[in-house]
mmCIF file of C-alpha atoms in Angstrom:
data_model
loop_
_atom_site.group_PDB
_atom_site.id
_atom_site.type_symbol
_atom_site.label_atom_id
_atom_site.label_comp_id
_atom_site.label_asym_id
_atom_site.label_seq_id
_atom_site.Cartn_x
_atom_site.Cartn_y
_atom_site.Cartn_z
ATOM 1 C CA UNK A 49 32.333 46.041 -6.203
ATOM 2 C CA UNK A 50 31.299 42.688 -7.584
ATOM 3 C CA UNK A 51 31.149 39.745 -5.227
ATOM 4 C CA UNK A 52 33.342 37.703 -7.533
ATOM 5 C CA UNK A 53 36.071 40.291 -7.911
ATOM 6 C CA UNK A 54 38.556 39.046 -10.475
ATOM 7 C CA UNK A 55 41.283 40.981 -8.651
ATOM 8 C CA UNK A 56 40.848 38.620 -5.697
ATOM 9 C CA UNK A 57 41.541 35.598 -7.913
ATOM 10 C CA UNK A 58 45.040 34.143 -8.221
ATOM 11 C CA UNK A 59 47.014 36.190 -10.795
ATOM 12 C CA UNK A 60 46.887 33.465 -13.457
ATOM 13 C CA UNK A 61 43.099 33.139 -13.142
ATOM 14 C CA UNK A 62 42.614 36.911 -13.197
ATOM 15 C CA UNK A 63 44.749 37.132 -16.345
ATOM 16 C CA UNK A 64 42.765 34.267 -17.886
ATOM 17 C CA UNK A 65 39.397 36.030 -17.459
ATOM 18 C CA UNK A 66 40.792 39.396 -18.546
ATOM 19 C CA UNK A 67 42.218 37.757 -21.668
ATOM 20 C CA UNK A 68 38.878 36.113 -22.475
ATOM 21 C CA UNK A 69 37.072 39.418 -21.915
ATOM 22 C CA UNK A 70 39.471 41.287 -24.224
ATOM 23 C CA UNK A 71 39.104 38.638 -26.909
ATOM 24 C CA UNK A 72 35.310 38.852 -26.679
ATOM 25 C CA UNK A 73 35.354 42.658 -26.570
ATOM 26 C CA UNK A 74 33.439 42.817 -23.279
ATOM 27 C CA UNK A 75 34.084 43.888 -19.709
ATOM 28 C CA UNK A 76 35.433 41.404 -17.186
ATOM 29 C CA UNK A 77 32.096 41.545 -15.336
ATOM 30 C CA UNK A 78 30.281 40.630 -18.548
ATOM 31 C CA UNK A 79 32.761 37.814 -19.164
ATOM 32 C CA UNK A 80 32.141 36.426 -15.671
ATOM 33 C CA UNK A 81 28.399 36.685 -16.364
ATOM 34 C CA UNK A 82 28.884 34.610 -19.514
ATOM 35 C CA UNK A 83 30.944 32.059 -17.600
ATOM 36 C CA UNK A 84 28.275 31.792 -14.901
ATOM 37 C CA UNK A 85 25.508 31.384 -17.485
ATOM 38 C CA UNK A 86 27.557 28.698 -19.202
ATOM 39 C CA UNK A 87 28.106 26.887 -15.918
ATOM 40 C CA UNK A 88 24.402 27.042 -15.125
ATOM 41 C CA UNK A 89 23.447 25.681 -18.543
ATOM 42 C CA UNK A 90 25.759 22.652 -18.407
ATOM 43 C CA UNK A 91 24.980 19.611 -16.334
ATOM 44 C CA UNK A 92 27.405 19.212 -13.442
ATOM 45 C CA UNK A 93 28.115 16.118 -11.336
ATOM 46 C CA UNK A 94 26.541 17.806 -8.315
ATOM 47 C CA UNK A 95 23.219 18.004 -10.168
ATOM 48 C CA UNK A 96 22.620 14.359 -9.245
ATOM 49 C CA UNK A 97 23.010 15.298 -5.577
ATOM 50 C CA UNK A 98 20.633 18.242 -6.043
ATOM 51 C CA UNK A 99 18.030 15.979 -7.659
ATOM 52 C CA UNK A 100 18.346 13.436 -4.843
ATOM 53 C CA UNK A 101 17.997 16.108 -2.164
ATOM 54 C CA UNK A 102 14.989 17.683 -3.884
ATOM 55 C CA UNK A 103 13.295 14.284 -4.053
ATOM 56 C CA UNK A 104 14.165 13.011 -0.567
ATOM 57 C CA UNK A 105 14.657 15.976 1.720
ATOM 58 C CA UNK A 106 11.587 18.177 2.102
ATOM 59 C CA UNK A 107 13.530 21.075 3.648
ATOM 60 C CA UNK A 108 15.971 21.305 0.743
ATOM 61 C CA UNK A 109 16.946 23.935 -0.147
ATOM 62 C CA UNK A 110 17.029 26.194 2.858
ATOM 63 C CA UNK A 111 13.994 28.458 2.716
ATOM 64 C CA UNK A 112 16.003 31.689 2.595
ATOM 65 C CA UNK A 113 18.869 32.032 0.124
ATOM 66 C CA UNK A 114 21.899 33.931 1.353
ATOM 67 C CA UNK A 115 21.924 37.638 0.604
ATOM 68 C CA UNK A 116 24.789 37.199 -1.877
ATOM 69 C CA UNK A 117 22.415 35.421 -4.274
ATOM 70 C CA UNK A 118 20.372 38.597 -4.670
ATOM 71 C CA UNK A 119 23.473 40.710 -5.238
ATOM 72 C CA UNK A 120 24.807 38.190 -7.778
ATOM 73 C CA UNK A 121 21.537 38.331 -9.677
ATOM 74 C CA UNK A 122 21.754 42.120 -9.840
ATOM 75 C CA UNK A 123 25.481 42.528 -10.588
ATOM 76 C CA UNK A 124 25.695 39.758 -13.185
ATOM 77 C CA UNK A 125 22.104 40.060 -14.458
ATOM 78 C CA UNK A 126 21.550 36.330 -14.010
ATOM 79 C CA UNK A 127 18.152 34.975 -14.999
ATOM 80 C CA UNK A 128 16.163 33.404 -12.184
ATOM 81 C CA UNK A 129 16.525 29.908 -13.638
ATOM 82 C CA UNK A 130 20.324 30.137 -13.827
ATOM 83 C CA UNK A 131 20.624 31.669 -10.375
ATOM 84 C CA UNK A 132 18.349 28.995 -8.906
ATOM 85 C CA UNK A 133 20.391 26.190 -10.447
ATOM 86 C CA UNK A 134 23.653 27.683 -9.170
ATOM 87 C CA UNK A 135 22.131 28.307 -5.726
ATOM 88 C CA UNK A 136 20.886 24.707 -5.482
ATOM 89 C CA UNK A 137 24.337 23.424 -6.404
ATOM 90 C CA UNK A 138 25.977 25.636 -3.796
ATOM 91 C CA UNK A 139 23.479 24.530 -1.169
ATOM 92 C CA UNK A 140 24.032 20.866 -2.031
ATOM 93 C CA UNK A 141 27.777 21.460 -1.699
ATOM 94 C CA UNK A 142 27.146 23.094 1.701
ATOM 95 C CA UNK A 143 28.847 26.300 0.573
ATOM 96 C CA UNK A 144 27.793 29.926 0.313
ATOM 97 C CA UNK A 145 26.957 30.698 -3.296
ATOM 98 C CA UNK A 146 29.921 33.057 -3.763
ATOM 99 C CA UNK A 147 32.392 30.443 -2.494
ATOM 100 C CA UNK A 148 30.863 27.809 -4.769
ATOM 101 C CA UNK A 149 30.939 30.079 -7.830
ATOM 102 C CA UNK A 150 34.482 31.223 -7.110
ATOM 103 C CA UNK A 151 35.538 27.566 -7.054
ATOM 104 C CA UNK A 152 33.712 26.915 -10.330
ATOM 105 C CA UNK A 153 35.310 29.932 -12.020
ATOM 106 C CA UNK A 154 38.779 28.962 -10.816
ATOM 107 C CA UNK A 155 38.196 25.485 -12.235
ATOM 108 C CA UNK A 156 37.400 27.050 -15.624
ATOM 109 C CA UNK A 157 40.607 29.094 -15.448
ATOM 110 C CA UNK A 158 42.657 25.970 -14.653
ATOM 111 C CA UNK A 159 41.337 24.113 -17.695
ATOM 112 C CA UNK A 160 41.946 26.428 -20.656
ATOM 113 C CA UNK A 161 40.741 25.525 -24.123
ATOM 114 C CA UNK A 162 43.054 25.452 -27.125
ATOM 115 C CA UNK A 163 41.736 28.896 -28.074
ATOM 116 C CA UNK A 164 42.525 30.219 -24.587
ATOM 117 C CA UNK A 165 46.093 28.994 -24.909
ATOM 118 C CA UNK A 166 46.440 30.580 -28.334
ATOM 119 C CA UNK A 167 45.242 33.894 -26.903
ATOM 120 C CA UNK A 168 47.967 33.654 -24.298
ATOM 121 C CA UNK A 169 50.622 33.054 -26.958
ATOM 122 C CA UNK A 170 49.329 36.014 -28.972
ATOM 123 C CA UNK A 171 50.195 38.267 -26.038
ATOM 124 C CA UNK A 172 53.885 37.419 -26.255
ATOM 125 C CA UNK A 173 56.083 40.312 -27.394
ATOM 126 C CA UNK A 174 57.762 38.089 -29.998
ATOM 127 C CA UNK A 175 56.377 36.716 -33.250
ATOM 128 C CA UNK A 176 54.866 33.262 -32.818
ATOM 129 C CA UNK A 177 53.604 30.853 -35.463
ATOM 130 C CA UNK A 178 50.150 30.160 -34.040
ATOM 131 C CA UNK A 179 49.588 27.251 -36.414
ATOM 132 C CA UNK A 180 52.637 25.545 -34.940
ATOM 133 C CA UNK A 181 51.515 26.369 -31.424
ATOM 134 C CA UNK A 182 48.061 24.945 -32.174
ATOM 135 C CA UNK A 183 49.638 21.757 -33.547
ATOM 136 C CA UNK A 184 51.832 21.444 -30.447
ATOM 137 C CA UNK A 185 48.841 21.908 -28.133
ATOM 138 C CA UNK A 186 46.878 19.285 -30.025
ATOM 139 C CA UNK A 187 49.847 16.935 -29.845
ATOM 140 C CA UNK A 188 50.371 17.529 -26.116
ATOM 141 C CA UNK A 189 46.688 16.957 -25.402
ATOM 142 C CA UNK A 190 46.452 14.012 -27.773
ATOM 143 C CA UNK A 191 43.597 15.573 -29.709
#
């Protein structure tokens, strides 16, 4: 069982990641891997805290990462660089890595893109004009 089990997410978040996985033609585990790699590759506000701690606190990070980091690397096939960045962020946030990553993934699910919203409308059992839906989303988001 994966540490970040999508079944333990709120139903809307679980549906979000399943929908993205179906659209990409991959498993949910692979989709979570892609999300984690994306999170690791983008600069996050906490990176400034990590940089400060690395520069000013010799004992940062803790010498031994939690055991979940090793399991995450194996289950999600995360490269060392990505796992290290995510681990440093979790440590700076004073959270276990799985709790930190769960929070990050739930944040992604709460901020769907236009394409994510269109995927949701495509699942409706009634015909929907996706061009009109796209226009309405753009209008609602002022984009």
